Amino acid sequence: MTTRKRPLAAVVAAVAVAYVRGRTVLGGVGTPVKVPGTVAIEAAAHLWDTTLTVQVASATSSSLVIQDYTGKVVDRFKGVDSLATSADGKYAAYASGGRYSLGEAGGKVYFQEPGTRPTAVLARPKAYDLRVIAVIDRFVYFRSARSAGPAPNGGEPYGEPRTAALDTKTGKLLREWTAKSLRGAVAEDDDHLLLLWPDRQEPQSRSAVVRCTVSTGQCELATPLSPEPLLLGS
């Protein structure tokens, strides 16, 4: 069921999850935080008043950078390349040994409560392509492989033409949205989905976060359209 959206004219309510515009982490809880430096930001999240970003310097170098509520960098974990937070913003998990490990075995899964240090660490010395998927309450879900293999590119750099919302209990299709290029999707609450929606397929396009309502299918701008880099939080 392809949904025909009305014109995306006006920016509506503030985005309830973290997102990055340029090098500033916005949305969700806390105040906007500027991420220092020029290293590419791969993922971002708010953990109460702490800001976490996965930054990728090269195809073999990534790290998790932790900033406090003032924006000061208070910690850094080399090798981390995936990040996820719980829906309520209370817990975060991140892992090393994923897509930037170049097929080498071994990694760690970190669990963190509000604060600037992880509260638990799980070593996975024989795992390949280790990646956190979700945090629900205090449970961390992650994936790994038994051997090295090629990585899925998630439609990069041009995105996907279709995003769908499914019933979590039955798997039934509830709604779907189509466009020339959709480069990310995050649930904002039980009835709203945030889409990273560029205005063209090309990587140099302008983009905005668009809020779509699952029950009605209608979509509205959640942020202004801008040529600055845009990333949805984890």
PDB file of C-alpha atoms in Angstrom:
ATOM      1  CA  MET A   1       0.000   0.000   0.000  1.00  0.00           C
ATOM      2  CA  THR A   2       1.990   2.947  -1.254  1.00  0.00           C
ATOM      3  CA  THR A   3       1.084   6.105   0.612  1.00  0.00           C
ATOM      4  CA  ARG A   4       0.681   9.373  -1.244  1.00  0.00           C
ATOM      5  CA  LYS A   5       1.961  12.083   1.040  1.00  0.00           C
ATOM      6  CA  ARG A   6       0.730  15.667   1.133  1.00  0.00           C
ATOM      7  CA  PRO A   7       3.235  18.454   0.323  1.00  0.00           C
ATOM      8  CA  LEU A   8       6.003  18.774   2.891  1.00  0.00           C
ATOM      9  CA  ALA A   9       5.435  22.424   3.655  1.00  0.00           C
ATOM     10  CA  ALA A  10       5.826  23.304   7.314  1.00  0.00           C
ATOM     11  CA  VAL A  11       8.202  22.112  10.004  1.00  0.00           C
ATOM     12  CA  VAL A  12       6.189  20.668  12.912  1.00  0.00           C
ATOM     13  CA  ALA A  13       7.014  19.465  16.446  1.00  0.00           C
ATOM     14  CA  ALA A  14      10.605  19.000  17.602  1.00  0.00           C
ATOM     15  CA  VAL A  15      12.230  15.648  16.822  1.00  0.00           C
ATOM     16  CA  ALA A  16      12.102  13.326  19.843  1.00  0.00           C
ATOM     17  CA  VAL A  17      15.219  11.319  18.951  1.00  0.00           C
ATOM     18  CA  ALA A  18      18.791  12.452  18.386  1.00  0.00           C
ATOM     19  CA  TYR A  19      19.948  13.464  14.928  1.00  0.00           C
ATOM     20  CA  VAL A  20      22.989  15.212  13.485  1.00  0.00           C
ATOM     21  CA  ARG A  21      22.885  18.268  11.238  1.00  0.00           C
ATOM     22  CA  GLY A  22      26.350  19.291  10.116  1.00  0.00           C
ATOM     23  CA  ARG A  23      28.393  18.559  13.264  1.00  0.00           C
ATOM     24  CA  THR A  24      25.722  19.385  15.853  1.00  0.00           C
ATOM     25  CA  VAL A  25      23.761  16.665  17.685  1.00  0.00           C
ATOM     26  CA  LEU A  26      20.160  17.840  18.096  1.00  0.00           C
ATOM     27  CA  GLY A  27      16.803  16.396  19.140  1.00  0.00           C
ATOM     28  CA  GLY A  28      15.868  14.064  21.957  1.00  0.00           C
ATOM     29  CA  VAL A  29      16.817  15.003  25.511  1.00  0.00           C
ATOM     30  CA  GLY A  30      19.366  17.623  26.469  1.00  0.00           C
ATOM     31  CA  THR A  31      20.652  20.658  24.628  1.00  0.00           C
ATOM     32  CA  PRO A  32      22.348  20.757  21.196  1.00  0.00           C
ATOM     33  CA  VAL A  33      25.998  19.657  21.363  1.00  0.00           C
ATOM     34  CA  LYS A  34      28.652  20.563  18.789  1.00  0.00           C
ATOM     35  CA  VAL A  35      30.996  17.680  17.893  1.00  0.00           C
ATOM     36  CA  PRO A  36      34.566  18.981  17.537  1.00  0.00           C
ATOM     37  CA  GLY A  37      36.877  18.124  14.659  1.00  0.00           C
ATOM     38  CA  THR A  38      36.261  17.075  11.074  1.00  0.00           C
ATOM     39  CA  VAL A  39      36.129  13.256  11.315  1.00  0.00           C
ATOM     40  CA  ALA A  40      32.988  11.796   9.711  1.00  0.00           C
ATOM     41  CA  ILE A  41      30.153  10.979  12.133  1.00  0.00           C
ATOM     42  CA  GLU A  42      28.653   7.537  11.493  1.00  0.00           C
ATOM     43  CA  ALA A  43      26.155   7.306  14.388  1.00  0.00           C
ATOM     44  CA  ALA A  44      24.968   9.479  17.269  1.00  0.00           C
ATOM     45  CA  ALA A  45      22.842   9.221  20.392  1.00  0.00           C
ATOM     46  CA  HIS A  46      21.891  11.018  23.592  1.00  0.00           C
ATOM     47  CA  LEU A  47      22.194   9.180  26.916  1.00  0.00           C
ATOM     48  CA  TRP A  48      20.392  11.683  29.117  1.00  0.00           C
ATOM     49  CA  ASP A  49      22.805  14.633  29.149  1.00  0.00           C
ATOM     50  CA  THR A  50      25.697  12.660  27.621  1.00  0.00           C
ATOM     51  CA  THR A  51      26.306  12.658  23.860  1.00  0.00           C
ATOM     52  CA  LEU A  52      27.822   9.651  22.080  1.00  0.00           C
ATOM     53  CA  THR A  53      29.072   9.656  18.484  1.00  0.00           C
ATOM     54  CA  VAL A  54      30.735   6.973  16.378  1.00  0.00           C
ATOM     55  CA  GLN A  55      33.379   8.683  14.252  1.00  0.00           C
ATOM     56  CA  VAL A  56      35.152   7.118  11.277  1.00  0.00           C
ATOM     57  CA  ALA A  57      38.529   8.497  10.214  1.00  0.00           C
ATOM     58  CA  SER A  58      39.218   5.879   7.520  1.00  0.00           C
ATOM     59  CA  ALA A  59      38.181   2.422   6.316  1.00  0.00           C
ATOM     60  CA  THR A  60      40.251   0.919   9.149  1.00  0.00           C
ATOM     61  CA  SER A  61      39.833   3.481  11.923  1.00  0.00           C
ATOM     62  CA  SER A  62      36.729   4.225  14.002  1.00  0.00           C
ATOM     63  CA  SER A  63      36.036   5.285  17.574  1.00  0.00           C
ATOM     64  CA  LEU A  64      33.268   6.200  19.993  1.00  0.00           C
ATOM     65  CA  VAL A  65      33.561   9.735  21.375  1.00  0.00           C
ATOM     66  CA  ILE A  66      31.716  10.664  24.595  1.00  0.00           C
ATOM     67  CA  GLN A  67      30.905  14.297  25.447  1.00  0.00           C
ATOM     68  CA  ASP A  68      29.344  15.662  28.617  1.00  0.00           C
ATOM     69  CA  TYR A  69      26.498  18.195  28.775  1.00  0.00           C
ATOM     70  CA  THR A  70      28.914  21.093  28.146  1.00  0.00           C
ATOM     71  CA  GLY A  71      30.247  19.494  24.960  1.00  0.00           C
ATOM     72  CA  LYS A  72      33.591  18.564  26.524  1.00  0.00           C
ATOM     73  CA  VAL A  73      35.103  15.283  25.241  1.00  0.00           C
ATOM     74  CA  VAL A  74      35.450  13.084  28.341  1.00  0.00           C
ATOM     75  CA  ASP A  75      36.261   9.658  26.848  1.00  0.00           C
ATOM     76  CA  ARG A  76      37.096   7.849  23.626  1.00  0.00           C
ATOM     77  CA  PHE A  77      36.964   4.121  22.746  1.00  0.00           C
ATOM     78  CA  LYS A  78      38.983   3.111  19.699  1.00  0.00           C
ATOM     79  CA  GLY A  79      37.574   0.499  17.335  1.00  0.00           C
ATOM     80  CA  VAL A  80      33.888   1.048  18.188  1.00  0.00           C
ATOM     81  CA  ASP A  81      31.782   1.128  15.012  1.00  0.00           C
ATOM     82  CA  SER A  82      28.150   0.501  16.032  1.00  0.00           C
ATOM     83  CA  LEU A  83      25.841   2.174  18.532  1.00  0.00           C
ATOM     84  CA  ALA A  84      22.272   1.754  19.814  1.00  0.00           C
ATOM     85  CA  THR A  85      20.194   3.250  22.639  1.00  0.00           C
ATOM     86  CA  SER A  86      16.966   2.270  24.366  1.00  0.00           C
ATOM     87  CA  ALA A  87      13.780   4.088  23.362  1.00  0.00           C
ATOM     88  CA  ASP A  88      13.621   5.894  26.714  1.00  0.00           C
ATOM     89  CA  GLY A  89      17.200   7.155  26.439  1.00  0.00           C
ATOM     90  CA  LYS A  90      18.307   5.454  29.667  1.00  0.00           C
ATOM     91  CA  TYR A  91      20.708   2.867  28.259  1.00  0.00           C
ATOM     92  CA  ALA A  92      23.216   2.603  25.428  1.00  0.00           C
ATOM     93  CA  ALA A  93      25.249  -0.201  23.887  1.00  0.00           C
ATOM     94  CA  TYR A  94      28.125  -0.054  21.445  1.00  0.00           C
ATOM     95  CA  ALA A  95      30.551  -2.547  19.952  1.00  0.00           C
ATOM     96  CA  SER A  96      33.931  -2.887  18.296  1.00  0.00           C
ATOM     97  CA  GLY A  97      34.893  -5.531  15.742  1.00  0.00           C
ATOM     98  CA  GLY A  98      32.335  -4.645  13.075  1.00  0.00           C
ATOM     99  CA  ARG A  99      32.429  -3.207   9.581  1.00  0.00           C
ATOM    100  CA  TYR A 100      35.769  -1.393  10.000  1.00  0.00           C
ATOM    101  CA  SER A 101      37.700  -4.368  11.390  1.00  0.00           C
ATOM    102  CA  LEU A 102      38.550  -5.607   7.865  1.00  0.00           C
ATOM    103  CA  GLY A 103      37.540  -9.208   8.487  1.00  0.00           C
ATOM    104  CA  GLU A 104      39.569  -9.677  11.648  1.00  0.00           C
ATOM    105  CA  ALA A 105      38.080 -11.701  14.511  1.00  0.00           C
ATOM    106  CA  GLY A 106      37.382 -10.274  17.933  1.00  0.00           C
ATOM    107  CA  GLY A 107      35.442  -7.410  19.427  1.00  0.00           C
ATOM    108  CA  LYS A 108      33.705  -6.137  22.534  1.00  0.00           C
ATOM    109  CA  VAL A 109      30.134  -5.178  23.419  1.00  0.00           C
ATOM    110  CA  TYR A 110      29.780  -2.300  25.883  1.00  0.00           C
ATOM    111  CA  PHE A 111      26.717  -1.443  28.004  1.00  0.00           C
ATOM    112  CA  GLN A 112      26.322   2.024  29.482  1.00  0.00           C
ATOM    113  CA  GLU A 113      23.849   3.649  31.838  1.00  0.00           C
ATOM    114  CA  PRO A 114      23.631   7.442  32.338  1.00  0.00           C
ATOM    115  CA  GLY A 115      27.166   8.690  32.884  1.00  0.00           C
ATOM    116  CA  THR A 116      30.350   8.810  30.853  1.00  0.00           C
ATOM    117  CA  ARG A 117      31.754   5.283  31.357  1.00  0.00           C
ATOM    118  CA  PRO A 118      30.490   1.819  30.376  1.00  0.00           C
ATOM    119  CA  THR A 119      29.107  -0.247  33.246  1.00  0.00           C
ATOM    120  CA  ALA A 120      29.627  -3.673  31.630  1.00  0.00           C
ATOM    121  CA  VAL A 121      31.852  -5.075  28.874  1.00  0.00           C
ATOM    122  CA  LEU A 122      31.454  -8.406  27.069  1.00  0.00           C
ATOM    123  CA  ALA A 123      34.459  -9.741  25.103  1.00  0.00           C
ATOM    124  CA  ARG A 124      33.751 -11.779  21.938  1.00  0.00           C
ATOM    125  CA  PRO A 125      37.255 -12.862  20.821  1.00  0.00           C
ATOM    126  CA  LYS A 126      36.104 -15.258  18.074  1.00  0.00           C
ATOM    127  CA  ALA A 127      33.300 -13.174  16.572  1.00  0.00           C
ATOM    128  CA  TYR A 128      33.354 -11.516  13.155  1.00  0.00           C
ATOM    129  CA  ASP A 129      31.299  -8.503  12.044  1.00  0.00           C
ATOM    130  CA  LEU A 130      30.124  -7.785  15.594  1.00  0.00           C
ATOM    131  CA  ARG A 131      27.396  -5.156  15.748  1.00  0.00           C
ATOM    132  CA  VAL A 132      24.825  -3.995  18.322  1.00  0.00           C
ATOM    133  CA  ILE A 133      21.251  -3.932  17.001  1.00  0.00           C
ATOM    134  CA  ALA A 134      19.028  -2.693  19.828  1.00  0.00           C
ATOM    135  CA  VAL A 135      18.752  -2.001  23.553  1.00  0.00           C
ATOM    136  CA  ILE A 136      15.444  -2.820  25.240  1.00  0.00           C
ATOM    137  CA  ASP A 137      15.355  -2.010  28.949  1.00  0.00           C
ATOM    138  CA  ARG A 138      18.681  -3.466  30.144  1.00  0.00           C
ATOM    139  CA  PHE A 139      18.876  -6.156  27.449  1.00  0.00           C
ATOM    140  CA  VAL A 140      21.380  -5.698  24.604  1.00  0.00           C
ATOM    141  CA  TYR A 141      20.775  -7.383  21.249  1.00  0.00           C
ATOM    142  CA  PHE A 142      23.761  -7.835  18.959  1.00  0.00           C
ATOM    143  CA  ARG A 143      24.736  -9.866  15.911  1.00  0.00           C
ATOM    144  CA  SER A 144      27.971 -11.518  14.781  1.00  0.00           C
ATOM    145  CA  ALA A 145      29.248 -14.081  12.286  1.00  0.00           C
ATOM    146  CA  ARG A 146      31.378 -17.192  12.702  1.00  0.00           C
ATOM    147  CA  SER A 147      33.627 -16.276   9.786  1.00  0.00           C
ATOM    148  CA  ALA A 148      34.595 -13.277   7.712  1.00  0.00           C
ATOM    149  CA  GLY A 149      32.365 -12.415   4.786  1.00  0.00           C
ATOM    150  CA  PRO A 150      31.183  -9.560   2.566  1.00  0.00           C
ATOM    151  CA  ALA A 151      29.266  -6.724   4.266  1.00  0.00           C
ATOM    152  CA  PRO A 152      25.423  -5.516   3.214  1.00  0.00           C
ATOM    153  CA  ASN A 153      25.779  -1.698   2.170  1.00  0.00           C
ATOM    154  CA  GLY A 154      22.227  -0.731   3.189  1.00  0.00           C
ATOM    155  CA  GLY A 155      21.580   1.014  -0.102  1.00  0.00           C
ATOM    156  CA  GLU A 156      24.488   3.418   0.336  1.00  0.00           C
ATOM    157  CA  PRO A 157      25.269   5.956  -0.998  1.00  0.00           C
ATOM    158  CA  TYR A 158      21.965   6.457  -2.820  1.00  0.00           C
ATOM    159  CA  GLY A 159      19.543   5.035  -0.274  1.00  0.00           C
ATOM    160  CA  GLU A 160      16.536   2.756  -0.631  1.00  0.00           C
ATOM    161  CA  PRO A 161      13.330   3.364  -2.647  1.00  0.00           C
ATOM    162  CA  ARG A 162      10.985   1.922  -0.007  1.00  0.00           C
ATOM    163  CA  THR A 163      10.514   1.910   3.780  1.00  0.00           C
ATOM    164  CA  ALA A 164       7.825  -0.175   5.485  1.00  0.00           C
ATOM    165  CA  ALA A 165       6.296  -0.355   8.975  1.00  0.00           C
ATOM    166  CA  LEU A 166       5.301  -3.828  10.213  1.00  0.00           C
ATOM    167  CA  ASP A 167       3.276  -5.044  13.177  1.00  0.00           C
ATOM    168  CA  THR A 168       5.888  -6.349  15.636  1.00  0.00           C
ATOM    169  CA  LYS A 169       3.655  -9.217  16.799  1.00  0.00           C
ATOM    170  CA  THR A 170       2.229 -10.495  13.502  1.00  0.00           C
ATOM    171  CA  GLY A 171       4.638  -9.149  10.891  1.00  0.00           C
ATOM    172  CA  LYS A 172       1.667  -7.666   8.991  1.00  0.00           C
ATOM    173  CA  LEU A 173       2.424  -4.718   6.725  1.00  0.00           C
ATOM    174  CA  LEU A 174       0.931  -1.602   8.297  1.00  0.00           C
ATOM    175  CA  ARG A 175       2.178   1.097   5.936  1.00  0.00           C
ATOM    176  CA  GLU A 176       4.903   1.773   3.416  1.00  0.00           C
ATOM    177  CA  TRP A 177       6.434   4.880   1.894  1.00  0.00           C
ATOM    178  CA  THR A 178       8.274   5.169  -1.413  1.00  0.00           C
ATOM    179  CA  ALA A 179      10.663   7.805  -2.734  1.00  0.00           C
ATOM    180  CA  LYS A 180      13.673   8.060  -5.018  1.00  0.00           C
ATOM    181  CA  SER A 181      16.037   7.918  -2.045  1.00  0.00           C
ATOM    182  CA  LEU A 182      15.422   7.089   1.645  1.00  0.00           C
ATOM    183  CA  ARG A 183      18.646   6.912   3.648  1.00  0.00           C
ATOM    184  CA  GLY A 184      17.518   6.068   7.172  1.00  0.00           C
ATOM    185  CA  ALA A 185      14.483   5.324   9.354  1.00  0.00           C
ATOM    186  CA  VAL A 186      13.995   5.461  13.135  1.00  0.00           C
ATOM    187  CA  ALA A 187      10.828   4.925  15.186  1.00  0.00           C
ATOM    188  CA  GLU A 188      10.002   8.075  17.155  1.00  0.00           C
ATOM    189  CA  ASP A 189       7.105   6.510  19.084  1.00  0.00           C
ATOM    190  CA  ASP A 190       4.416   3.843  18.560  1.00  0.00           C
ATOM    191  CA  ASP A 191       2.735   5.758  15.717  1.00  0.00           C
ATOM    192  CA  HIS A 192       5.495   7.867  14.155  1.00  0.00           C
ATOM    193  CA  LEU A 193       8.476   7.057  11.974  1.00  0.00           C
ATOM    194  CA  LEU A 194      11.317   9.466  11.203  1.00  0.00           C
ATOM    195  CA  LEU A 195      12.792   9.198   7.711  1.00  0.00           C
ATOM    196  CA  LEU A 196      15.974  10.756   6.370  1.00  0.00           C
ATOM    197  CA  TRP A 197      14.586  12.102   3.098  1.00  0.00           C
ATOM    198  CA  PRO A 198      16.931  13.698   0.482  1.00  0.00           C
ATOM    199  CA  ASP A 199      15.421  15.732  -2.340  1.00  0.00           C
ATOM    200  CA  ARG A 200      17.571  13.956  -4.966  1.00  0.00           C
ATOM    201  CA  GLN A 201      19.360  10.613  -5.336  1.00  0.00           C
ATOM    202  CA  GLU A 202      22.786  12.205  -5.584  1.00  0.00           C
ATOM    203  CA  PRO A 203      24.971  12.286  -2.430  1.00  0.00           C
ATOM    204  CA  GLN A 204      25.146  16.104  -2.695  1.00  0.00           C
ATOM    205  CA  SER A 205      21.383  16.539  -2.329  1.00  0.00           C
ATOM    206  CA  ARG A 206      19.584  18.633   0.274  1.00  0.00           C
ATOM    207  CA  SER A 207      17.890  16.600   3.020  1.00  0.00           C
ATOM    208  CA  ALA A 208      15.486  16.790   5.947  1.00  0.00           C
ATOM    209  CA  VAL A 209      14.064  14.592   8.686  1.00  0.00           C
ATOM    210  CA  VAL A 210      10.460  13.782   7.771  1.00  0.00           C
ATOM    211  CA  ARG A 211       7.917  12.559  10.336  1.00  0.00           C
ATOM    212  CA  CYS A 212       5.411  10.013   8.968  1.00  0.00           C
ATOM    213  CA  THR A 213       2.350   8.798  10.893  1.00  0.00           C
ATOM    214  CA  VAL A 214       1.810   5.044  10.635  1.00  0.00           C
ATOM    215  CA  SER A 215      -1.946   5.169  11.320  1.00  0.00           C
ATOM    216  CA  THR A 216      -2.689   7.742   8.593  1.00  0.00           C
ATOM    217  CA  GLY A 217       0.310   7.521   6.274  1.00  0.00           C
ATOM    218  CA  GLN A 218       0.680  11.301   6.174  1.00  0.00           C
ATOM    219  CA  CYS A 219       4.137  12.896   6.356  1.00  0.00           C
ATOM    220  CA  GLU A 220       5.403  16.325   7.453  1.00  0.00           C
ATOM    221  CA  LEU A 221       8.749  18.038   7.724  1.00  0.00           C
ATOM    222  CA  ALA A 222      10.345  17.626  11.159  1.00  0.00           C
ATOM    223  CA  THR A 223      13.445  19.696  10.276  1.00  0.00           C
ATOM    224  CA  PRO A 224      14.126  22.264   7.553  1.00  0.00           C
ATOM    225  CA  LEU A 225      15.553  21.150   4.212  1.00  0.00           C
ATOM    226  CA  SER A 226      19.284  21.903   4.127  1.00  0.00           C
ATOM    227  CA  PRO A 227      22.444  20.989   2.140  1.00  0.00           C
ATOM    228  CA  GLU A 228      24.372  20.293   5.372  1.00  0.00           C
ATOM    229  CA  PRO A 229      25.131  16.612   6.171  1.00  0.00           C
ATOM    230  CA  LEU A 230      22.264  14.921   8.020  1.00  0.00           C
ATOM    231  CA  LEU A 231      22.254  11.721  10.085  1.00  0.00           C
ATOM    232  CA  LEU A 232      19.489  10.077  12.142  1.00  0.00           C
ATOM    233  CA  GLY A 233      20.489   8.963  15.646  1.00  0.00           C
ATOM    234  CA  SER A 234      20.873   5.385  16.799  1.00  0.00           C
TER     235      SER A 234
END
